[in-house]
Tab-separated table of C-alpha atoms in Angstrom:
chain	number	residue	atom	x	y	z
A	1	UNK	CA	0.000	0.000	0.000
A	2	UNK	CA	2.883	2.381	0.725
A	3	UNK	CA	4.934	1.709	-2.248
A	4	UNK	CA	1.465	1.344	-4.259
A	5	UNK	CA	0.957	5.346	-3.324
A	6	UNK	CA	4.611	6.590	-3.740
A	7	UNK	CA	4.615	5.168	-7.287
A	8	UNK	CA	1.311	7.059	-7.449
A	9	UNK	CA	2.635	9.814	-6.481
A	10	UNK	CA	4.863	9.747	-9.304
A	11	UNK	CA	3.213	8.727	-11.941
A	12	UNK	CA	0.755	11.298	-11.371
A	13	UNK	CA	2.948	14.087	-11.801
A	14	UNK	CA	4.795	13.003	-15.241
A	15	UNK	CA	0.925	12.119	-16.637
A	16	UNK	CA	0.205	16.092	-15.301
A	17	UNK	CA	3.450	17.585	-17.256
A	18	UNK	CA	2.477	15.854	-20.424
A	19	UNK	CA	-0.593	17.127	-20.258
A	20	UNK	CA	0.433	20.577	-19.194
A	21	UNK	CA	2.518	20.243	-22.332
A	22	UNK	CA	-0.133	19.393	-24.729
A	23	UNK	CA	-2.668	21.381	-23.615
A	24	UNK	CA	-4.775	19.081	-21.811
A	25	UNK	CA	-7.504	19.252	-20.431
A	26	UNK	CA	-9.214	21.202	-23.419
A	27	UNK	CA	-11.728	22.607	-21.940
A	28	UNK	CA	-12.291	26.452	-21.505
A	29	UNK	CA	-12.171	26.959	-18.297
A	30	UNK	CA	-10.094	24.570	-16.741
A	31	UNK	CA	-7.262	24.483	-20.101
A	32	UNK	CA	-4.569	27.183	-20.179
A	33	UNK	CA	-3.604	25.847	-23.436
A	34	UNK	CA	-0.311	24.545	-24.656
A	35	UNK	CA	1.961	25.603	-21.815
A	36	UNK	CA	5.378	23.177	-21.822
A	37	UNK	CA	6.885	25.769	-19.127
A	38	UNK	CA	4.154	25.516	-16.039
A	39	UNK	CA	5.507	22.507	-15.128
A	40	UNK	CA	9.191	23.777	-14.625
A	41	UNK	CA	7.582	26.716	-12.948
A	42	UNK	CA	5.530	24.716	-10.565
A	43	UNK	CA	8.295	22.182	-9.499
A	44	UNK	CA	9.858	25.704	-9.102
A	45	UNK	CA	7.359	26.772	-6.873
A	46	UNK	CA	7.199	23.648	-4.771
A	47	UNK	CA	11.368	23.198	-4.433
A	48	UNK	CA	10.962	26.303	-2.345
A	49	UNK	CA	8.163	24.890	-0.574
A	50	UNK	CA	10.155	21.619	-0.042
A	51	UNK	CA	13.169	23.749	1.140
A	52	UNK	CA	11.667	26.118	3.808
A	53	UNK	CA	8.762	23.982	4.799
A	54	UNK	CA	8.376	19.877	4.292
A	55	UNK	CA	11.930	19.502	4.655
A	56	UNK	CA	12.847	21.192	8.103
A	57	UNK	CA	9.741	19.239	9.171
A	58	UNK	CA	10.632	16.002	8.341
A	59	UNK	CA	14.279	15.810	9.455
A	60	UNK	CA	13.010	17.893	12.727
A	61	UNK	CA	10.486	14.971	13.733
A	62	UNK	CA	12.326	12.412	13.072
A	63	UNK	CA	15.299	13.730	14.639
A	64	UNK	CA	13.295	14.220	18.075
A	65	UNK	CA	11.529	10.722	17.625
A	66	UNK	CA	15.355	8.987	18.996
A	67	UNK	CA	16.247	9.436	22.435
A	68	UNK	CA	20.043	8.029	22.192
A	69	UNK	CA	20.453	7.802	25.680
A	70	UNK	CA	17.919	5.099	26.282
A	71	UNK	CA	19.352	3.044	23.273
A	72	UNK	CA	20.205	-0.603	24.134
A	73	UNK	CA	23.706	-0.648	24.237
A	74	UNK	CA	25.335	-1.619	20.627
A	75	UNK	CA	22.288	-0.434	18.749
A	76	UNK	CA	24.034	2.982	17.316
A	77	UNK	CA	27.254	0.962	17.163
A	78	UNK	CA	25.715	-1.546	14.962
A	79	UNK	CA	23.657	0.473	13.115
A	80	UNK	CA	26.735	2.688	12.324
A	81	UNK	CA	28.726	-0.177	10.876
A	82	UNK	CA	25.849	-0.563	8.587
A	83	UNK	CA	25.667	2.485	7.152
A	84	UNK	CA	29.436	2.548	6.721
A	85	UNK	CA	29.397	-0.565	5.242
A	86	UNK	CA	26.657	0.304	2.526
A	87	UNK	CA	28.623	3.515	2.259
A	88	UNK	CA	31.786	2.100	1.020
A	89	UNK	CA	29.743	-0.325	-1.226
A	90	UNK	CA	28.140	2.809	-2.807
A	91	UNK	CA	31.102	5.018	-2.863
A	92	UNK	CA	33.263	2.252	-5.062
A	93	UNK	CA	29.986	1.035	-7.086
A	94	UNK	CA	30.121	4.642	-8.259
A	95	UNK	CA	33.121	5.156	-9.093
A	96	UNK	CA	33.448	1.959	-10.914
A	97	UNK	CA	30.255	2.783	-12.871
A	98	UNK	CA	31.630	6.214	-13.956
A	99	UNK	CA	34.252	4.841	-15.580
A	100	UNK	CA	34.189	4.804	-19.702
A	101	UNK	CA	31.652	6.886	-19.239
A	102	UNK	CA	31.568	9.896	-22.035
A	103	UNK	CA	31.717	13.824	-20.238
A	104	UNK	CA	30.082	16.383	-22.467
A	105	UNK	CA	30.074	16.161	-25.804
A	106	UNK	CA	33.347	16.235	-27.504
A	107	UNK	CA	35.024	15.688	-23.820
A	108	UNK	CA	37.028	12.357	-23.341
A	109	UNK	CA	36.021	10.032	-20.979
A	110	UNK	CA	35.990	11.357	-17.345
A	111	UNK	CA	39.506	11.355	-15.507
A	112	UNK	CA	40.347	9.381	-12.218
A	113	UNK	CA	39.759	12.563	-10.146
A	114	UNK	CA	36.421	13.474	-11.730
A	115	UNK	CA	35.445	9.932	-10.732
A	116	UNK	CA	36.198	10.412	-7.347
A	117	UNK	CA	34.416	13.197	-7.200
A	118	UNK	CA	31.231	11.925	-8.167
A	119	UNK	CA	31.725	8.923	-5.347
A	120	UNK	CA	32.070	11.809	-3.140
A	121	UNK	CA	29.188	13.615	-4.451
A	122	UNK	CA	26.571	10.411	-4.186
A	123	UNK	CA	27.301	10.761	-0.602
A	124	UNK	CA	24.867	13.211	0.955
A	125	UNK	CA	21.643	10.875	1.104
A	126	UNK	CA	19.365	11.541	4.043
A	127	UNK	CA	15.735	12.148	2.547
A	128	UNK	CA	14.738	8.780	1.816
A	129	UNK	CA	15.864	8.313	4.981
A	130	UNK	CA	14.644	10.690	6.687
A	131	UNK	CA	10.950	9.709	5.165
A	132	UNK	CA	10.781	6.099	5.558
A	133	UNK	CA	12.709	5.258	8.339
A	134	UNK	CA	9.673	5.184	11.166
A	135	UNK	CA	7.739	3.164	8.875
A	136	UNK	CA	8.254	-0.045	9.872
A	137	UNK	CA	8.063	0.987	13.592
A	138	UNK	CA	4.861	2.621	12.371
A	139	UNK	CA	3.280	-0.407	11.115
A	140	UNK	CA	4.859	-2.887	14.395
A	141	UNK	CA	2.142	-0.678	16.243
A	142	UNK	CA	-0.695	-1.016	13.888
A	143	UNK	CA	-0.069	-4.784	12.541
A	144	UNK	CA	1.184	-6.119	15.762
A	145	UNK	CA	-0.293	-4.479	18.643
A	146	UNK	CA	-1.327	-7.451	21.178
A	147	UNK	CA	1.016	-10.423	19.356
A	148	UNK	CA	2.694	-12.538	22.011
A	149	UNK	CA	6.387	-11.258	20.051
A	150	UNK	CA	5.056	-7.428	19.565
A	151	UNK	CA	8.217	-6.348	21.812
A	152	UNK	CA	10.398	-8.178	19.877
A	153	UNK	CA	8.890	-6.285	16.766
A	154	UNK	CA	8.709	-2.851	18.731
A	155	UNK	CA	12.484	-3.548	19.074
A	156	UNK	CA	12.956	-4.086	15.494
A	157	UNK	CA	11.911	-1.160	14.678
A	158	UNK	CA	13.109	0.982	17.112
A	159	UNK	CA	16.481	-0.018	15.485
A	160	UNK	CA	15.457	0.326	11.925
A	161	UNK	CA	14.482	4.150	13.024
A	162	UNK	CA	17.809	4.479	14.409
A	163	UNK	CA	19.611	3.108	11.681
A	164	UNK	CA	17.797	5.670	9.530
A	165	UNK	CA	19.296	8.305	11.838
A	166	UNK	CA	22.200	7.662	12.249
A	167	UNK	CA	22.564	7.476	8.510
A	168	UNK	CA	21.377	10.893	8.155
A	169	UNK	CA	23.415	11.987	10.699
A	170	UNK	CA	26.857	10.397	8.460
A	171	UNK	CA	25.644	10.752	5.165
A	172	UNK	CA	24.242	14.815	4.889
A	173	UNK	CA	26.928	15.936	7.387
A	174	UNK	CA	29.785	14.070	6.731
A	175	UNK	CA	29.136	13.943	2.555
A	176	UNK	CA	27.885	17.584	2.939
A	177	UNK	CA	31.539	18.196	4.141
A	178	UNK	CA	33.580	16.195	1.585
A	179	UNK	CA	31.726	18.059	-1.121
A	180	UNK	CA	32.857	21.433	-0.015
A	181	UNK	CA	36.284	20.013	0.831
A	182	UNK	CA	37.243	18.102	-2.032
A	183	UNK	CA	35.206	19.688	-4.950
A	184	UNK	CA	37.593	22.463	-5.437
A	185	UNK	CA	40.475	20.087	-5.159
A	186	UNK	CA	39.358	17.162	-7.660
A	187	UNK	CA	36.826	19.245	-10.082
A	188	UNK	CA	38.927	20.924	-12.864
A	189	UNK	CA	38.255	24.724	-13.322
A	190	UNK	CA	35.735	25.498	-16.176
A	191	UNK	CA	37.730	26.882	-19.061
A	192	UNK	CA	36.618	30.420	-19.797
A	193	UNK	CA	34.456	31.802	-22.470
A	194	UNK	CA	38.014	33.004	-24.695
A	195	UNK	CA	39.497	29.588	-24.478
A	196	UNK	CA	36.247	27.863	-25.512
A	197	UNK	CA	35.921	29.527	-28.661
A	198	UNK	CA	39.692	29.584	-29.355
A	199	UNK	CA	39.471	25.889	-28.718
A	200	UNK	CA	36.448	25.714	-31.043
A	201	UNK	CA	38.006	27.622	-33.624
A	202	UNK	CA	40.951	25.233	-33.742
A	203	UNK	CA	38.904	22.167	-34.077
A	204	UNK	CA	36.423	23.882	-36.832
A	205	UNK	CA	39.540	24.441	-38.651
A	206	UNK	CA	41.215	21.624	-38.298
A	207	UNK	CA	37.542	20.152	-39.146
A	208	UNK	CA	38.359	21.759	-42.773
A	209	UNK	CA	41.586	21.211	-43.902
A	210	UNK	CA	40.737	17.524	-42.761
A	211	UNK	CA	37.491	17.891	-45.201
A	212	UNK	CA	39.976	19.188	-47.643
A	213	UNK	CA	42.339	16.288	-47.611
């Protein structure tokens, strides 16, 4: 049921932009015609929403739903080695699938730093988190309430929550930091506008004497 109403969720708002697009719905006074921008404006719209709103509420609740001092003990230990442990597993998978790949057009494949980068970039990952990590406690109190095991369960997913947490707490701080630290440092400056279209030029000539030959 959850998963049936995120997808949804989603699949509602790509059937809305093509319709947006296209004009749809037709009539008079519910239509504004063809209008391919109003859905960049509205995801525009609700970005700033998401940013100063949903988002502050979210990571606030769930944030306030741990209490780490009543924790059994080797819950946030275990739960960290988790998250490292899918970190690292993500972190190389990246990497690793980066590599061949084309940059923009014309560019050669991206270099060892670039990819290193982008390992470093996937790591800042708390929404999903953030979102769906009291659901299974959520649903231990609805589906189990009154079963002989429902501590047992209640457990469970007091430790799932706190997993989620703790992953927040590694992955938007700690990524958030190797972003600023090591962007400048692996990234490669953008070549300015003059050395573009010199560059350009030499190619586009080269381009015809090679037509020539």
């Amino acid at each position: 049921m959850l998963s049936g109403g995120a997808l949804g969720a989603l699949v509602l708002g790509m059937v809305a932009a093509a319709l947006w697009r296209r004009g749809w719905p037709r009539h008079a006074a519910l239509g504004l015609g063809p209008a391919p921008h109003f859905s960049d404006d509205l995801e525009a719209a609700i970005a700033e929403i998401w940013d100063w709103v949903a988002e502050p509420i979210i990571f606030g609740t769930i944030g306030a739903s741990i209490n780490f001092s009543a924790l059994p003990a080797g819950v946030a230990a275990r739960a960290a080695l988790i998250v490292l442990t899918g970190l690292a597993v993500r972190v190389i998978a990246t990497f690793l699938t980066m590599y061949g790949q084309e940059g923009r057009a014309g560019d050669h494949p991206y270099s060892f730093r670039s990819r290193l980068f982008f390992a470093v970039a996937w790591t800042p990952k708390a929404t999903v988190q953030a979102v769906l990590s009291g659901t299974p406690l959520h649903l231990v109190k609805i589906l189990k309430s009154g079963a002989p095991d429902y501590d047992q369960w209640l457990q469970w997913g007091h430790e799932i929550q706190t997993t989620g947490v703790i992953c927040i707490l590694i992955c938007a701080t700690l990524g958030t930091l190797l972003v600023q630290v090591f962007g400048p440092k692996l990234l490669d400056e953008a070549p300015k506008a003059e050395e573009e279209r010199e560059c350009l030029t030499a190619l586009a000539a080269k381009a015809d004497s090679d037509a020539l030959l």
